[in-house]
């Protein structure tokens, strides 16, 4: 069945350092691959996505890369700040429907001041 | 502009009881979704509605039903609640298919 693996499960970095979170998927419909940020007790927020025909996308301190051949995509956060501390989820569409996202299990990022 | 509004925010049920979770969006989005999130886990899709008048099963539909009442509203019903349905339920909407763009604050549901 469809599966999305996300690593690492926890990540602790010093403020100002970079953080990288990686996801692999087993199979997917061609569409968008989104990333979500969820602060403790709050709603998930869509922070960035990448289309399946694009290799890289940047938005200020956040960038995502996608390698469709290898079936993996990554989130890069540069110059991390304490407010970046949250759980981050990747997601990939299932092969049968772009409406059905399979989420990774999440990465808890802690940015130490 | 409220975005996605869910009611109630908290609910405790006894096994076998029924209830409906309400969701409304004011962004004129075509697509709406219901997800559940169990502790320490990612979101799992229960049902989605690609557009008004259509609904489809997601990853974990058993034990649930949905109604897309109109473009704004998408409700989730538990006909006979079970302890395994204890979870946080999120409603979401999007202007394009596939990825939810805006989430509600969630409904924390406990079933005893």
PDB file of C-alpha atoms in Angstrom:
ATOM      1  CA  UNK A   1       0.000   0.000   0.000  1.00  0.00           C
ATOM      2  CA  UNK A   2       0.911   3.638  -0.144  1.00  0.00           C
ATOM      3  CA  UNK A   3       3.349   4.814   2.485  1.00  0.00           C
ATOM      4  CA  UNK A   4       5.247   7.976   3.337  1.00  0.00           C
ATOM      5  CA  UNK A   5       8.303   7.683   5.547  1.00  0.00           C
ATOM      6  CA  UNK A   6       9.599  10.805   7.269  1.00  0.00           C
ATOM      7  CA  UNK A   7      12.980  11.278   8.969  1.00  0.00           C
ATOM      8  CA  UNK A   8      14.117  12.228  11.491  1.00  0.00           C
ATOM      9  CA  UNK A   9      11.325  11.960  14.028  1.00  0.00           C
ATOM     10  CA  UNK A  10      12.990  14.588  16.211  1.00  0.00           C
ATOM     11  CA  UNK A  11      15.518  17.263  15.334  1.00  0.00           C
ATOM     12  CA  UNK A  12      17.234  19.719  17.646  1.00  0.00           C
ATOM     13  CA  UNK A  13      19.272  22.582  16.180  1.00  0.00           C
ATOM     14  CA  UNK A  14      20.911  25.748  17.450  1.00  0.00           C
ATOM     15  CA  UNK A  15      19.268  28.996  16.454  1.00  0.00           C
ATOM     16  CA  UNK A  16      20.724  30.149  13.156  1.00  0.00           C
ATOM     17  CA  UNK A  17      21.621  26.662  11.957  1.00  0.00           C
ATOM     18  CA  UNK A  18      19.861  24.843   9.132  1.00  0.00           C
ATOM     19  CA  UNK A  19      17.364  22.006   9.468  1.00  0.00           C
ATOM     20  CA  UNK A  20      16.597  19.327   6.888  1.00  0.00           C
ATOM     21  CA  UNK A  21      13.675  16.918   6.961  1.00  0.00           C
ATOM     22  CA  UNK A  22      13.366  14.105   4.442  1.00  0.00           C
ATOM     23  CA  UNK A  23      10.447  12.061   3.156  1.00  0.00           C
ATOM     24  CA  UNK A  24      10.178   9.104   0.834  1.00  0.00           C
ATOM     25  CA  UNK A  25       7.018   7.747  -0.770  1.00  0.00           C
ATOM     26  CA  UNK A  26       6.158   4.428  -2.364  1.00  0.00           C
ATOM     27  CA  UNK A  27       3.988   5.678  -5.230  1.00  0.00           C
ATOM     28  CA  UNK A  28       2.026   8.801  -6.016  1.00  0.00           C
ATOM     29  CA  UNK A  29      -0.249  10.539  -8.456  1.00  0.00           C
ATOM     30  CA  UNK A  30       1.405  13.486 -10.110  1.00  0.00           C
ATOM     31  CA  UNK A  31       0.387  16.635  -8.296  1.00  0.00           C
ATOM     32  CA  UNK A  32       1.552  18.730  -5.405  1.00  0.00           C
ATOM     33  CA  UNK A  33       3.702  17.573  -2.514  1.00  0.00           C
ATOM     34  CA  UNK A  34       2.889  19.804   0.472  1.00  0.00           C
ATOM     35  CA  UNK A  35       4.545  20.457   3.813  1.00  0.00           C
ATOM     36  CA  UNK A  36       2.658  21.448   6.945  1.00  0.00           C
ATOM     37  CA  UNK A  37       3.718  23.014  10.229  1.00  0.00           C
ATOM     38  CA  UNK A  38       1.785  22.287  13.395  1.00  0.00           C
ATOM     39  CA  UNK A  39       2.470  24.056  16.659  1.00  0.00           C
ATOM     40  CA  UNK A  40       1.497  22.315  19.865  1.00  0.00           C
ATOM     41  CA  UNK A  41      -2.268  22.152  20.225  1.00  0.00           C
ATOM     42  CA  UNK A  42      -2.860  24.150  17.055  1.00  0.00           C
ATOM     43  CA  UNK A  43      -4.153  23.498  13.569  1.00  0.00           C
ATOM     44  CA  UNK A  44      -1.803  22.350  10.785  1.00  0.00           C
ATOM     45  CA  UNK A  45      -0.678  25.132   8.467  1.00  0.00           C
ATOM     46  CA  UNK A  46       0.358  24.699   4.861  1.00  0.00           C
ATOM     47  CA  UNK A  47       3.802  26.306   4.616  1.00  0.00           C
ATOM     48  CA  UNK A  48       4.999  25.325   1.163  1.00  0.00           C
ATOM     49  CA  UNK A  49       4.341  22.841  -1.614  1.00  0.00           C
ATOM     50  CA  UNK A  50       6.091  21.709  -4.759  1.00  0.00           C
ATOM     51  CA  UNK A  51       4.605  20.587  -8.028  1.00  0.00           C
ATOM     52  CA  UNK A  52       5.628  17.184  -9.307  1.00  0.00           C
ATOM     53  CA  UNK A  53       7.243  18.692 -12.430  1.00  0.00           C
ATOM     54  CA  UNK A  54       9.483  21.040 -10.441  1.00  0.00           C
ATOM     55  CA  UNK A  55      12.756  20.067  -8.777  1.00  0.00           C
ATOM     56  CA  UNK A  56      13.102  22.865  -6.237  1.00  0.00           C
ATOM     57  CA  UNK A  57      11.093  25.740  -4.785  1.00  0.00           C
ATOM     58  CA  UNK A  58      12.119  28.458  -2.335  1.00  0.00           C
ATOM     59  CA  UNK A  59      10.127  30.820  -0.148  1.00  0.00           C
ATOM     60  CA  UNK A  60      12.337  33.046   2.010  1.00  0.00           C
ATOM     61  CA  UNK A  61      14.051  30.743   4.548  1.00  0.00           C
ATOM     62  CA  UNK A  62      12.216  27.625   3.406  1.00  0.00           C
ATOM     63  CA  UNK A  63      13.009  25.460   0.407  1.00  0.00           C
ATOM     64  CA  UNK A  64      11.718  22.123  -0.825  1.00  0.00           C
ATOM     65  CA  UNK A  65      13.348  19.723  -3.241  1.00  0.00           C
ATOM     66  CA  UNK A  66      11.731  16.834  -5.081  1.00  0.00           C
ATOM     67  CA  UNK A  67      13.362  13.860  -6.776  1.00  0.00           C
ATOM     68  CA  UNK A  68      10.580  11.939  -8.522  1.00  0.00           C
ATOM     69  CA  UNK A  69      12.922   9.255  -9.818  1.00  0.00           C
ATOM     70  CA  UNK A  70      14.134   8.421  -6.327  1.00  0.00           C
ATOM     71  CA  UNK A  71      10.686   9.165  -4.836  1.00  0.00           C
ATOM     72  CA  UNK A  72      11.904  11.465  -2.124  1.00  0.00           C
ATOM     73  CA  UNK A  73      11.421  15.098  -1.201  1.00  0.00           C
ATOM     74  CA  UNK A  74      12.940  17.296   1.461  1.00  0.00           C
ATOM     75  CA  UNK A  75      12.240  20.442   3.475  1.00  0.00           C
ATOM     76  CA  UNK A  76      15.130  22.797   4.178  1.00  0.00           C
ATOM     77  CA  UNK A  77      14.880  25.590   6.740  1.00  0.00           C
ATOM     78  CA  UNK A  78      17.796  28.013   6.878  1.00  0.00           C
ATOM     79  CA  UNK A  79      18.695  30.494   9.634  1.00  0.00           C
ATOM     80  CA  UNK A  80      16.350  28.766  12.037  1.00  0.00           C
ATOM     81  CA  UNK A  81      14.563  30.802  14.699  1.00  0.00           C
ATOM     82  CA  UNK A  82      12.859  29.709  17.942  1.00  0.00           C
ATOM     83  CA  UNK A  83       9.455  30.294  16.344  1.00  0.00           C
ATOM     84  CA  UNK A  84      10.297  27.566  13.815  1.00  0.00           C
ATOM     85  CA  UNK A  85       9.934  25.049  16.654  1.00  0.00           C
ATOM     86  CA  UNK A  86       6.947  22.836  15.773  1.00  0.00           C
ATOM     87  CA  UNK A  87       6.045  19.489  14.250  1.00  0.00           C
ATOM     88  CA  UNK A  88       6.467  19.352  10.477  1.00  0.00           C
ATOM     89  CA  UNK A  89       4.565  16.923   8.257  1.00  0.00           C
ATOM     90  CA  UNK A  90       5.187  15.989   4.667  1.00  0.00           C
ATOM     91  CA  UNK A  91       2.443  14.501   2.503  1.00  0.00           C
ATOM     92  CA  UNK A  92       2.161  12.814  -0.868  1.00  0.00           C
ATOM     93  CA  UNK A  93      -0.882  12.069  -3.038  1.00  0.00           C
ATOM     94  CA  UNK A  94      -1.884   8.423  -3.465  1.00  0.00           C
ATOM     95  CA  UNK A  95      -1.665   6.849  -6.935  1.00  0.00           C
ATOM     96  CA  UNK A  96      -5.424   6.581  -7.351  1.00  0.00           C
ATOM     97  CA  UNK A  97      -6.422  10.145  -6.458  1.00  0.00           C
ATOM     98  CA  UNK A  98      -4.681  13.459  -6.050  1.00  0.00           C
ATOM     99  CA  UNK A  99      -7.303  14.307  -3.423  1.00  0.00           C
ATOM    100  CA  UNK A 100      -6.022  11.612  -1.084  1.00  0.00           C
ATOM    101  CA  UNK A 101      -2.899  12.652   0.771  1.00  0.00           C
ATOM    102  CA  UNK A 102      -0.820  10.236   2.821  1.00  0.00           C
ATOM    103  CA  UNK A 103       0.960  12.068   5.641  1.00  0.00           C
ATOM    104  CA  UNK A 104       4.307  11.279   7.144  1.00  0.00           C
ATOM    105  CA  UNK A 105       4.496  10.655  10.871  1.00  0.00           C
ATOM    106  CA  UNK A 106       5.995  14.068  11.571  1.00  0.00           C
ATOM    107  CA  UNK A 107       9.280  15.625  12.665  1.00  0.00           C
ATOM    108  CA  UNK A 108       9.430  17.496  15.935  1.00  0.00           C
ATOM    109  CA  UNK A 109      11.846  20.393  15.396  1.00  0.00           C
ATOM    110  CA  UNK A 110      13.298  22.187  18.387  1.00  0.00           C
ATOM    111  CA  UNK A 111      15.298  25.350  17.784  1.00  0.00           C
ATOM    112  CA  UNK A 112      17.453  26.169  20.814  1.00  0.00           C
ATOM    113  CA  UNK A 113      17.999  29.886  21.457  1.00  0.00           C
TER     114      UNK A 113
ATOM    115  CA  UNK B   1     -12.989  36.376   7.314  1.00  0.00           C
ATOM    116  CA  UNK B   2     -13.233  33.364   9.634  1.00  0.00           C
ATOM    117  CA  UNK B   3     -11.682  30.763   7.292  1.00  0.00           C
ATOM    118  CA  UNK B   4     -12.698  27.254   8.388  1.00  0.00           C
ATOM    119  CA  UNK B   5     -14.946  26.999  11.440  1.00  0.00           C
ATOM    120  CA  UNK B   6     -15.535  23.754  13.306  1.00  0.00           C
ATOM    121  CA  UNK B   7     -18.026  23.003  16.049  1.00  0.00           C
ATOM    122  CA  UNK B   8     -17.891  21.767  18.711  1.00  0.00           C
ATOM    123  CA  UNK B   9     -14.310  22.249  19.943  1.00  0.00           C
ATOM    124  CA  UNK B  10     -14.570  19.516  22.570  1.00  0.00           C
ATOM    125  CA  UNK B  11     -16.952  16.597  23.039  1.00  0.00           C
ATOM    126  CA  UNK B  12     -17.176  13.560  25.285  1.00  0.00           C
ATOM    127  CA  UNK B  13     -19.402  10.693  24.182  1.00  0.00           C
ATOM    128  CA  UNK B  14     -20.310   7.308  25.522  1.00  0.00           C
ATOM    129  CA  UNK B  15     -19.804   4.227  23.375  1.00  0.00           C
ATOM    130  CA  UNK B  16     -22.748   3.787  21.022  1.00  0.00           C
ATOM    131  CA  UNK B  17     -23.831   7.424  21.014  1.00  0.00           C
ATOM    132  CA  UNK B  18     -24.055   9.355  17.778  1.00  0.00           C
ATOM    133  CA  UNK B  19     -23.054  12.887  16.921  1.00  0.00           C
ATOM    134  CA  UNK B  20     -22.331  15.206  14.021  1.00  0.00           C
ATOM    135  CA  UNK B  21     -19.286  17.415  13.696  1.00  0.00           C
ATOM    136  CA  UNK B  22     -19.953  20.615  11.802  1.00  0.00           C
ATOM    137  CA  UNK B  23     -17.626  22.448   9.459  1.00  0.00           C
ATOM    138  CA  UNK B  24     -18.097  25.597   7.414  1.00  0.00           C
ATOM    139  CA  UNK B  25     -15.736  27.636   5.231  1.00  0.00           C
ATOM    140  CA  UNK B  26     -16.214  31.142   3.920  1.00  0.00           C
ATOM    141  CA  UNK B  27     -13.512  31.164   1.252  1.00  0.00           C
ATOM    142  CA  UNK B  28     -15.680  29.826  -1.592  1.00  0.00           C
ATOM    143  CA  UNK B  29     -13.466  26.746  -1.836  1.00  0.00           C
ATOM    144  CA  UNK B  30     -14.609  23.804  -3.917  1.00  0.00           C
ATOM    145  CA  UNK B  31     -12.869  21.037  -1.978  1.00  0.00           C
ATOM    146  CA  UNK B  32     -13.371  20.081   1.659  1.00  0.00           C
ATOM    147  CA  UNK B  33     -11.854  17.333   3.796  1.00  0.00           C
ATOM    148  CA  UNK B  34     -12.190  15.565   7.121  1.00  0.00           C
ATOM    149  CA  UNK B  35      -9.049  14.249   8.804  1.00  0.00           C
ATOM    150  CA  UNK B  36      -8.371  12.596  12.129  1.00  0.00           C
ATOM    151  CA  UNK B  37      -5.141  12.947  14.070  1.00  0.00           C
ATOM    152  CA  UNK B  38      -4.201  10.477  16.769  1.00  0.00           C
ATOM    153  CA  UNK B  39      -1.550  11.356  19.365  1.00  0.00           C
ATOM    154  CA  UNK B  40       1.949  11.584  17.915  1.00  0.00           C
ATOM    155  CA  UNK B  41       0.789  10.772  14.418  1.00  0.00           C
ATOM    156  CA  UNK B  42       0.121  12.444  11.130  1.00  0.00           C
ATOM    157  CA  UNK B  43      -3.277  13.182   9.676  1.00  0.00           C
ATOM    158  CA  UNK B  44      -5.405  10.486   8.094  1.00  0.00           C
ATOM    159  CA  UNK B  45      -8.116  11.295   5.573  1.00  0.00           C
ATOM    160  CA  UNK B  46     -11.596  10.094   6.494  1.00  0.00           C
ATOM    161  CA  UNK B  47     -13.686  11.561   3.654  1.00  0.00           C
ATOM    162  CA  UNK B  48     -13.359  14.326   1.163  1.00  0.00           C
ATOM    163  CA  UNK B  49     -15.618  16.303  -1.111  1.00  0.00           C
ATOM    164  CA  UNK B  50     -14.033  17.456  -4.345  1.00  0.00           C
ATOM    165  CA  UNK B  51     -16.949  19.756  -5.101  1.00  0.00           C
ATOM    166  CA  UNK B  52     -20.473  20.488  -3.977  1.00  0.00           C
ATOM    167  CA  UNK B  53     -22.627  17.397  -4.404  1.00  0.00           C
ATOM    168  CA  UNK B  54     -19.800  14.848  -4.351  1.00  0.00           C
ATOM    169  CA  UNK B  55     -18.183  12.898  -1.532  1.00  0.00           C
ATOM    170  CA  UNK B  56     -15.602  10.105  -1.545  1.00  0.00           C
ATOM    171  CA  UNK B  57     -13.936   7.804   0.936  1.00  0.00           C
ATOM    172  CA  UNK B  58     -10.475   8.479   2.191  1.00  0.00           C
ATOM    173  CA  UNK B  59      -8.027   6.265   4.023  1.00  0.00           C
ATOM    174  CA  UNK B  60     -10.122   5.497   7.142  1.00  0.00           C
ATOM    175  CA  UNK B  61     -13.856   5.899   6.331  1.00  0.00           C
ATOM    176  CA  UNK B  62     -15.293   3.029   8.382  1.00  0.00           C
ATOM    177  CA  UNK B  63     -17.662   4.179  11.117  1.00  0.00           C
ATOM    178  CA  UNK B  64     -18.227   7.612   9.580  1.00  0.00           C
ATOM    179  CA  UNK B  65     -20.598   9.299   7.165  1.00  0.00           C
ATOM    180  CA  UNK B  66     -20.453  12.747   5.608  1.00  0.00           C
ATOM    181  CA  UNK B  67     -22.761  15.274   4.014  1.00  0.00           C
ATOM    182  CA  UNK B  68     -21.769  18.130   1.746  1.00  0.00           C
ATOM    183  CA  UNK B  69     -24.775  20.256   2.543  1.00  0.00           C
ATOM    184  CA  UNK B  70     -23.778  23.090   0.212  1.00  0.00           C
ATOM    185  CA  UNK B  71     -20.556  24.684  -0.971  1.00  0.00           C
ATOM    186  CA  UNK B  72     -19.831  26.101   2.486  1.00  0.00           C
ATOM    187  CA  UNK B  73     -20.674  23.195   4.782  1.00  0.00           C
ATOM    188  CA  UNK B  74     -19.310  19.670   5.172  1.00  0.00           C
ATOM    189  CA  UNK B  75     -20.417  17.617   8.170  1.00  0.00           C
ATOM    190  CA  UNK B  76     -19.051  14.392   9.640  1.00  0.00           C
ATOM    191  CA  UNK B  77     -21.312  11.960  11.459  1.00  0.00           C
ATOM    192  CA  UNK B  78     -20.458   9.167  13.860  1.00  0.00           C
ATOM    193  CA  UNK B  79     -23.488   6.869  13.929  1.00  0.00           C
ATOM    194  CA  UNK B  80     -22.352   4.631  16.801  1.00  0.00           C
ATOM    195  CA  UNK B  81     -19.255   5.970  18.511  1.00  0.00           C
ATOM    196  CA  UNK B  82     -16.483   3.566  19.524  1.00  0.00           C
ATOM    197  CA  UNK B  83     -13.435   4.194  21.774  1.00  0.00           C
ATOM    198  CA  UNK B  84     -11.182   3.733  18.723  1.00  0.00           C
ATOM    199  CA  UNK B  85     -12.680   6.932  17.325  1.00  0.00           C
ATOM    200  CA  UNK B  86     -11.213   8.995  20.140  1.00  0.00           C
ATOM    201  CA  UNK B  87      -9.106  11.521  18.259  1.00  0.00           C
ATOM    202  CA  UNK B  88      -8.746  15.117  17.145  1.00  0.00           C
ATOM    203  CA  UNK B  89     -10.797  15.799  14.031  1.00  0.00           C
ATOM    204  CA  UNK B  90      -9.787  18.489  11.576  1.00  0.00           C
ATOM    205  CA  UNK B  91     -11.849  19.886   8.751  1.00  0.00           C
ATOM    206  CA  UNK B  92     -10.033  21.562   5.876  1.00  0.00           C
ATOM    207  CA  UNK B  93     -10.725  23.230   2.564  1.00  0.00           C
ATOM    208  CA  UNK B  94      -8.854  24.090  -0.611  1.00  0.00           C
ATOM    209  CA  UNK B  95      -9.376  25.982  -3.827  1.00  0.00           C
ATOM    210  CA  UNK B  96      -7.558  23.328  -5.820  1.00  0.00           C
ATOM    211  CA  UNK B  97      -7.849  19.589  -5.544  1.00  0.00           C
ATOM    212  CA  UNK B  98      -5.662  17.424  -3.402  1.00  0.00           C
ATOM    213  CA  UNK B  99      -3.949  19.386  -0.721  1.00  0.00           C
ATOM    214  CA  UNK B 100      -5.872  21.043   2.079  1.00  0.00           C
ATOM    215  CA  UNK B 101      -4.864  24.678   2.331  1.00  0.00           C
ATOM    216  CA  UNK B 102      -6.800  25.867   5.367  1.00  0.00           C
ATOM    217  CA  UNK B 103      -7.664  23.890   8.475  1.00  0.00           C
ATOM    218  CA  UNK B 104     -10.157  24.491  11.237  1.00  0.00           C
ATOM    219  CA  UNK B 105      -9.103  24.538  14.885  1.00  0.00           C
ATOM    220  CA  UNK B 106     -10.139  20.920  15.357  1.00  0.00           C
ATOM    221  CA  UNK B 107     -12.635  19.002  17.477  1.00  0.00           C
ATOM    222  CA  UNK B 108     -11.218  17.024  20.381  1.00  0.00           C
ATOM    223  CA  UNK B 109     -13.455  13.982  20.720  1.00  0.00           C
ATOM    224  CA  UNK B 110     -13.255  11.460  23.549  1.00  0.00           C
ATOM    225  CA  UNK B 111     -15.343   8.313  23.561  1.00  0.00           C
ATOM    226  CA  UNK B 112     -15.664   6.446  26.827  1.00  0.00           C
TER     227      UNK B 112
END
